[in-house]
Amino acid sequence: MVKNVILSVIFLVALILILLKERKYCLRKCRANNHQHGASHKHGEWISIDFYSYASQIRGWNPVFKVSFAVALVILCIVLDNPYVSLIVIIAMAYLTIVRGGLAAREYLSVLMIPAAFIIISIFTIVIDISKEPAGHFNLHMGFFYIFTFKAKLEQGLLLMLKVFAAVSALQMMTLSTPSSEIIYVLRRSHIPKLIVELMNMIYRFIFILLDVSAKMKNSALSRHGYCDLKTSWHTFGRIAGNMLVISLKKANAYYDAMEARCYDGELVFFEEYKKIDKKLVISSVGFLIFLSIFPWITI
Amino acid sequence: MSKNQKRVLKLAIVFAVMFGITPAANAMHIMEGYLPPKYCIIWGAICLPFLVAGYFSLKKTISENRKSITIIAMAGAFIFVISSLKIPSVTGSCSHMTGTGLGAILFGAGAVSILGIIVLIFQAILLAHGGLTSLGANTFSMAIAGPLVSFGIYKLCQKLKVHRHVGIFLAAAIGDLFTYCVTSIQLALAYPSETGGIAASAVKFLAVFAPTQVPLAIIEGILSVVIIIGLETYAKSELTGLGFIKAGEK
Amino acid sequence: MAKKILQVEDMHYVYGNGKPALEGVNVEIFQGEKIAVMGSNGSGKSTFFLNINGVLLPEQGKIIYSGITVDKKNIKELRKNIGIVFQDADNQIIASTVMAEVGFGPMNLKLPKAEVHKRVEEAMEYMNITEFRDRPPHYLSGGEKKRVSIADIIAMKPEIIIFDEPTAALDPLNATMLEGVLKSLEAEGKTILLSTHDVDFAYRWAERILVFCHGKIIADGTPVDIFNNREVLKQANLKQPAMLEIYELLLEKNILNGNANKTYPRHVKDLRKLLEGLNS
């Protein structure tokens, strides 16, 4: 078990280092973007995962396969709850996304780090306990109370972190290679109520329309000193949001007319091209899943 | 190093980790893989009746007025975009609204349950906030519990003839706080404290997330009021146009 | 004589807020015509288009399509046979890939899947957007989106295609592309209605111009007639196309003498011919 702890601690240290580095990188990127608004990218608040998913080299893989593979992996991770399984999944997903998918390692890390803050805080909370008397294996006196923890708790926290990262990386393997429209297609195939699928299709499209609207309004507000101080900024934020709602309602009507003009009669069906399932891929991934699920019994 | 110095050092490390990272925390989406399988299923099951009710209310609205489908979809996209916009702040930290409280006030709690789960799915796949196995728990806290409280408080304030803007502020802020409490309890249930059980664990989670979530709830309340004021000043007629989404509620 | 394809009699339309948008529109449209629809903003052009497409229902009046009077039951025929390319592609494109978008209309026509596939491929080929087939609309440029929105309609193979201000917000390259598309559609015998504020473009492209003003058609005639009618131009806030003005100036200054049959030059090359004819 000491092995487990060492493994996880190394992982944690690496994580924090990456996190601190990424934060700097992101902040720099943010600032750079603020300075050259509009020119660097089309949407003021663009969605990087969406962009990467279209650029991925494994985008051509059948979406039903990708989604089921990712979901199976996530379920295996949380059901088996085994640090080695988690580690294998983390490595395998990094391989799929970076080597096969062709996403730059730095971009992959920055996406993987999005939930890192939540993970670290919440695991920290699980690990520690508070009491007036010193207890447990490790103590920290904080004036009138003690923060303490047990070895077992510490280990549990570290293993949980590995598990969460494994599950997250499996999910992101899917999102970084499968555009939302294809994920929605998979949902439709899996008999989610039609109305929900239709709404999802429209909402996905409308999200980008509204992002575009908000980016334009933000630029125009910036050009009129709408963000000169905090109070003005909040005011501007509220105005933009309110105006966006009005525009979205107008656009909703215009959209409905445009859909009706193309013979829409209450049923939203899109033309889709079937993507071939690569048999070799399915066999190897099923093999991988089976390997993972029997793994805990081989090692112990 | 003396004992005291060691203590100070330890304390400094704890705080550095806590506050170095917290400003980046968003609304409290429970991550993929965080909950044990049992809780994924339980929370999903608890959401189900609310989602079914929301689904039928939406379906009724749309069958009464087919044109409302694009409006409902726009409302969903609006909630997503609102929750993805960076709130202006002095420190340059990244915080976001949940948008569901405002959504409940504008579109009604029934519509928001379905729109909320859709928005959560998109947040998971487009923004990497939350996940698929934790979808049930997140839906309950953000798309059902929070909006229901917001909607209830908003209606209550209307009945008690509280000033409209105060009502909106309270609805959005308390709805947000309630979401944060529910999430903390969800986390505590899954990971009870060794010594104090679930209650102690809940207190821990509430305490740890308080520095980010309490100010955020107040900001959410203020911004919701600012948005409504903005709407009232130049879009009275459009606001009444929203009425029929609410009409399908009852 | 070409076949009469669409006839509108005394069409009235009032918007929900009680503002009348159309007040008695009468027009006959023949197969293969190239019609420019002009008039200031809010004069009723777009409302007229939505009415003849069957999206809006006129309060009063009759629409006769290919000899059949349109009522509530066969209104779908109108939508099938008349396609609108909307002004703002961002208010039209609904699907999240180009291919699904172009297939949206044909799918709604309930065509067999193979036929839909064929039409989608053809339309994408036609508009030269095949390479974008899997791309989502939010990663396309304005001109590319316009091309997608035209392919949308072409895939439905309507008899009449309406372009609502297609030249607005297009760069010169895309505007040239658009004129090329119009030319090939016209060669296929499609009837085209196109609204525009660009008098030069209307003058050079159209065979016939309808002028809208306050919900009525105040003039209907050839470009030369319309643009020589000062009264109409003033009422509809239009101005003369540069080519026409130059030609009249040349006549006035006696550089050109009013040739017997008074053929008005529509393109620069026509004017060049006239001027060169002068020298020889």
Coordinates of C-alpha atoms in Angstrom, one line a residue, chain B:
Chain B
M1 CA 13.4 25.4 12.5
S2 CA 11.5 25.8 15.7
K3 CA 8.2 24.2 16.3
N4 CA 6.4 27.5 15.9
Q5 CA 8.1 28.2 12.6
K6 CA 7.1 24.8 11.3
R7 CA 3.5 25.5 12.2
V8 CA 3.6 28.8 10.4
L9 CA 5.1 27.2 7.4
K10 CA 2.4 24.4 7.4
L11 CA -0.3 27.0 7.8
A12 CA 1.2 29.0 4.9
I13 CA 1.2 26.0 2.7
V14 CA -2.4 25.2 3.4
F15 CA -3.5 28.7 2.7
A16 CA -1.4 29.0 -0.4
V17 CA -3.0 25.8 -1.8
M18 CA -6.5 26.9 -0.8
F19 CA -6.4 30.5 -2.1
G20 CA -4.0 29.9 -4.9
I21 CA -6.6 27.7 -6.6
T22 CA -10.0 28.8 -5.3
P23 CA -10.4 31.9 -7.6
A24 CA -10.5 29.6 -10.6
A25 CA -13.4 27.6 -9.1
N26 CA -16.6 27.9 -10.9
A27 CA -20.1 27.1 -9.8
M28 CA -19.9 23.8 -8.0
H29 CA -20.1 21.2 -10.6
I30 CA -19.3 17.8 -9.1
M31 CA -16.7 16.2 -11.3
E32 CA -16.9 13.1 -13.4
G33 CA -15.8 10.0 -11.4
Y34 CA -16.1 11.8 -8.1
L35 CA -19.2 10.1 -6.8
P36 CA -19.4 6.4 -6.0
P37 CA -21.7 4.4 -8.3
K38 CA -24.5 4.2 -5.7
Y39 CA -24.8 8.0 -5.4
C40 CA -24.8 8.5 -9.2
I41 CA -27.8 6.2 -9.5
I42 CA -29.6 7.6 -6.4
W43 CA -29.4 11.2 -7.5
G44 CA -30.4 10.3 -11.0
A45 CA -33.4 8.5 -9.7
I46 CA -34.4 11.5 -7.5
C47 CA -34.2 13.8 -10.5
L48 CA -36.4 11.6 -12.6
P49 CA -39.9 12.7 -11.4
F50 CA -38.9 16.4 -11.7
L51 CA -37.6 15.8 -15.2
V52 CA -40.6 13.9 -16.3
A53 CA -42.9 16.7 -14.9
G54 CA -40.7 19.3 -16.7
Y55 CA -40.8 17.3 -19.9
F56 CA -44.6 17.1 -19.9
S57 CA -45.0 20.8 -19.1
L58 CA -42.6 21.6 -22.0
K59 CA -44.4 19.2 -24.3
K60 CA -47.7 20.8 -23.5
T61 CA -46.3 24.3 -24.1
I62 CA -45.0 23.3 -27.5
S63 CA -48.2 21.4 -28.5
E64 CA -50.2 24.5 -27.6
N65 CA -47.9 26.8 -29.6
R66 CA -45.4 25.1 -31.9
K67 CA -43.6 28.3 -32.4
S68 CA -42.4 28.2 -28.8
I69 CA -39.9 25.5 -29.5
T70 CA -37.3 27.9 -30.9
I71 CA -38.0 30.3 -28.0
I72 CA -37.4 27.5 -25.5
A73 CA -34.3 26.5 -27.2
M74 CA -33.1 30.1 -27.2
A75 CA -33.8 30.2 -23.5
G76 CA -31.6 27.2 -23.0
A77 CA -28.8 28.7 -25.0
F78 CA -29.2 31.9 -23.1
I79 CA -28.8 30.2 -19.7
F80 CA -25.7 28.4 -21.1
V81 CA -24.1 31.6 -22.4
I82 CA -25.0 33.6 -19.3
S83 CA -23.3 30.9 -17.2
S84 CA -20.2 30.9 -19.4
L85 CA -19.7 34.7 -19.4
K86 CA -16.9 35.9 -17.1
I87 CA -18.2 38.1 -14.4
P88 CA -16.2 41.3 -14.3
S89 CA -14.0 41.4 -11.2
V90 CA -11.1 43.5 -10.0
T91 CA -8.7 40.6 -9.2
G92 CA -9.0 39.1 -12.7
S93 CA -10.3 35.8 -11.2
C94 CA -12.7 33.7 -13.3
S95 CA -16.1 33.4 -11.8
H96 CA -19.4 32.7 -13.5
M97 CA -23.1 32.9 -12.8
T98 CA -25.2 29.8 -12.6
G99 CA -28.0 31.5 -14.6
T100 CA -30.6 29.0 -13.5
G101 CA -32.1 31.3 -10.8
L102 CA -32.6 34.0 -13.5
G103 CA -33.9 31.3 -15.8
A104 CA -36.4 30.2 -13.3
I105 CA -37.7 33.7 -12.8
L106 CA -37.9 34.3 -16.5
F107 CA -39.1 31.0 -17.9
G108 CA -40.5 29.2 -14.8
A109 CA -39.0 26.3 -12.8
G110 CA -40.6 23.5 -14.8
A111 CA -39.0 24.6 -18.1
V112 CA -35.7 25.2 -16.3
S113 CA -35.4 21.6 -15.1
I114 CA -35.2 20.2 -18.6
L115 CA -33.2 23.1 -19.9
G116 CA -31.0 22.8 -16.9
I117 CA -30.1 19.2 -17.6
I118 CA -29.4 20.0 -21.2
V119 CA -27.2 23.0 -20.2
L120 CA -25.4 20.7 -17.7
I121 CA -24.7 18.2 -20.5
F122 CA -23.3 20.9 -22.7
Q123 CA -21.2 22.3 -19.8
A124 CA -19.8 18.8 -19.4
I125 CA -19.0 18.2 -23.0
L126 CA -18.1 21.8 -24.1
L127 CA -16.6 23.3 -21.0
A128 CA -15.5 20.3 -19.0
H129 CA -17.5 21.4 -16.0
G130 CA -19.2 18.5 -14.3
G131 CA -19.6 15.1 -15.9
L132 CA -21.9 12.4 -17.1
T133 CA -22.0 10.1 -14.1
S134 CA -22.4 13.1 -11.8
L135 CA -25.1 14.5 -14.0
G136 CA -27.9 13.3 -11.7
A137 CA -26.4 15.0 -8.6
N138 CA -25.6 18.2 -10.5
T139 CA -29.0 18.3 -12.1
F140 CA -30.7 18.0 -8.7
S141 CA -28.7 20.8 -7.1
M142 CA -28.5 23.2 -10.1
A143 CA -31.5 22.5 -12.3
I144 CA -34.1 21.4 -9.7
A145 CA -33.4 22.5 -6.1
G146 CA -31.9 25.9 -6.8
P147 CA -34.4 27.0 -9.5
L148 CA -37.3 25.7 -7.4
V149 CA -36.2 27.8 -4.4
S150 CA -35.6 30.8 -6.6
F151 CA -39.0 30.5 -8.2
G152 CA -40.7 30.0 -4.8
I153 CA -39.0 33.0 -3.3
Y154 CA -39.8 35.1 -6.3
K155 CA -43.5 34.2 -6.1
L156 CA -43.5 34.6 -2.4
C157 CA -42.0 38.1 -2.7
Q158 CA -44.6 38.9 -5.3
K159 CA -47.4 37.8 -2.9
L160 CA -45.9 39.7 0.0
K161 CA -45.6 42.8 -2.2
V162 CA -41.8 43.1 -1.6
H163 CA -40.2 45.4 -4.1
R164 CA -39.7 43.6 -7.4
H165 CA -36.0 44.1 -7.5
V166 CA -35.5 43.0 -3.9
G167 CA -37.5 39.9 -4.7
I168 CA -35.4 39.1 -7.7
F169 CA -32.2 39.7 -5.8
L170 CA -33.4 37.4 -2.9
A171 CA -34.6 34.7 -5.4
A172 CA -31.4 34.5 -7.3
A173 CA -29.0 34.8 -4.4
I174 CA -30.8 32.4 -2.1
G175 CA -31.4 30.0 -5.0
D176 CA -27.6 30.1 -5.5
L177 CA -26.8 29.6 -1.9
F178 CA -29.3 26.7 -1.7
T179 CA -27.5 25.0 -4.7
Y180 CA -24.2 25.4 -2.9
C181 CA -25.7 23.9 0.3
V182 CA -27.3 21.0 -1.6
T183 CA -24.0 20.3 -3.4
S184 CA -22.1 20.3 0.0
I185 CA -24.6 17.8 1.4
Q186 CA -24.3 15.6 -1.7
L187 CA -20.5 15.6 -1.2
A188 CA -20.9 14.9 2.5
L189 CA -23.2 12.0 1.9
A190 CA -20.8 10.4 -0.4
Y191 CA -17.8 11.1 1.8
P192 CA -18.8 11.3 5.5
S193 CA -16.3 12.3 8.0
E194 CA -14.4 9.6 9.9
T195 CA -15.2 11.1 13.3
G196 CA -18.3 13.2 12.9
G197 CA -20.2 11.4 10.2
I198 CA -22.2 13.1 7.5
A199 CA -23.1 16.3 9.4
A200 CA -19.5 17.1 10.2
S201 CA -18.5 16.4 6.6
A202 CA -21.2 18.7 5.4
V203 CA -20.0 21.5 7.7
K204 CA -16.5 21.0 6.3
F205 CA -17.6 21.2 2.7
L206 CA -19.8 24.3 3.4
A207 CA -16.8 25.9 5.1
V208 CA -14.4 25.2 2.4
F209 CA -16.6 26.4 -0.4
A210 CA -18.0 29.4 1.5
P211 CA -15.2 31.9 0.5
T212 CA -16.0 31.5 -3.2
Q213 CA -19.7 30.6 -3.1
V214 CA -21.1 33.2 -0.7
P215 CA -19.8 36.2 -2.5
L216 CA -20.8 34.6 -5.8
A217 CA -24.4 34.2 -4.6
I218 CA -24.5 37.8 -3.8
I219 CA -23.0 38.8 -7.1
E220 CA -25.5 36.5 -8.8
G221 CA -28.4 38.3 -7.1
I222 CA -27.1 41.7 -8.0
L223 CA -26.4 40.8 -11.6
S224 CA -29.8 39.2 -12.0
V225 CA -31.4 42.5 -10.9
V226 CA -29.2 44.4 -13.2
I227 CA -30.2 42.2 -16.1
I228 CA -33.9 42.5 -15.3
I229 CA -33.6 46.3 -15.0
G230 CA -31.9 46.3 -18.4
L231 CA -34.7 44.3 -19.8
E232 CA -37.4 46.4 -18.3
T233 CA -36.0 49.7 -19.6
Y234 CA -36.0 48.7 -23.2
A235 CA -37.8 45.5 -23.8
K236 CA -41.2 45.6 -22.0
S237 CA -43.0 44.1 -24.9
E238 CA -40.6 41.2 -25.2
L239 CA -40.9 40.5 -21.5
T240 CA -44.6 40.0 -21.9
G241 CA -43.9 37.8 -24.8
L242 CA -42.2 35.4 -22.3
G243 CA -45.5 35.1 -20.5
F244 CA -46.7 32.1 -22.6
I245 CA -43.7 29.9 -21.6
K246 CA -44.8 30.4 -18.0
A247 CA -48.4 29.8 -19.0
G248 CA -47.6 26.2 -19.7
E249 CA -46.4 25.8 -16.1
K250 CA -49.6 25.1 -14.2

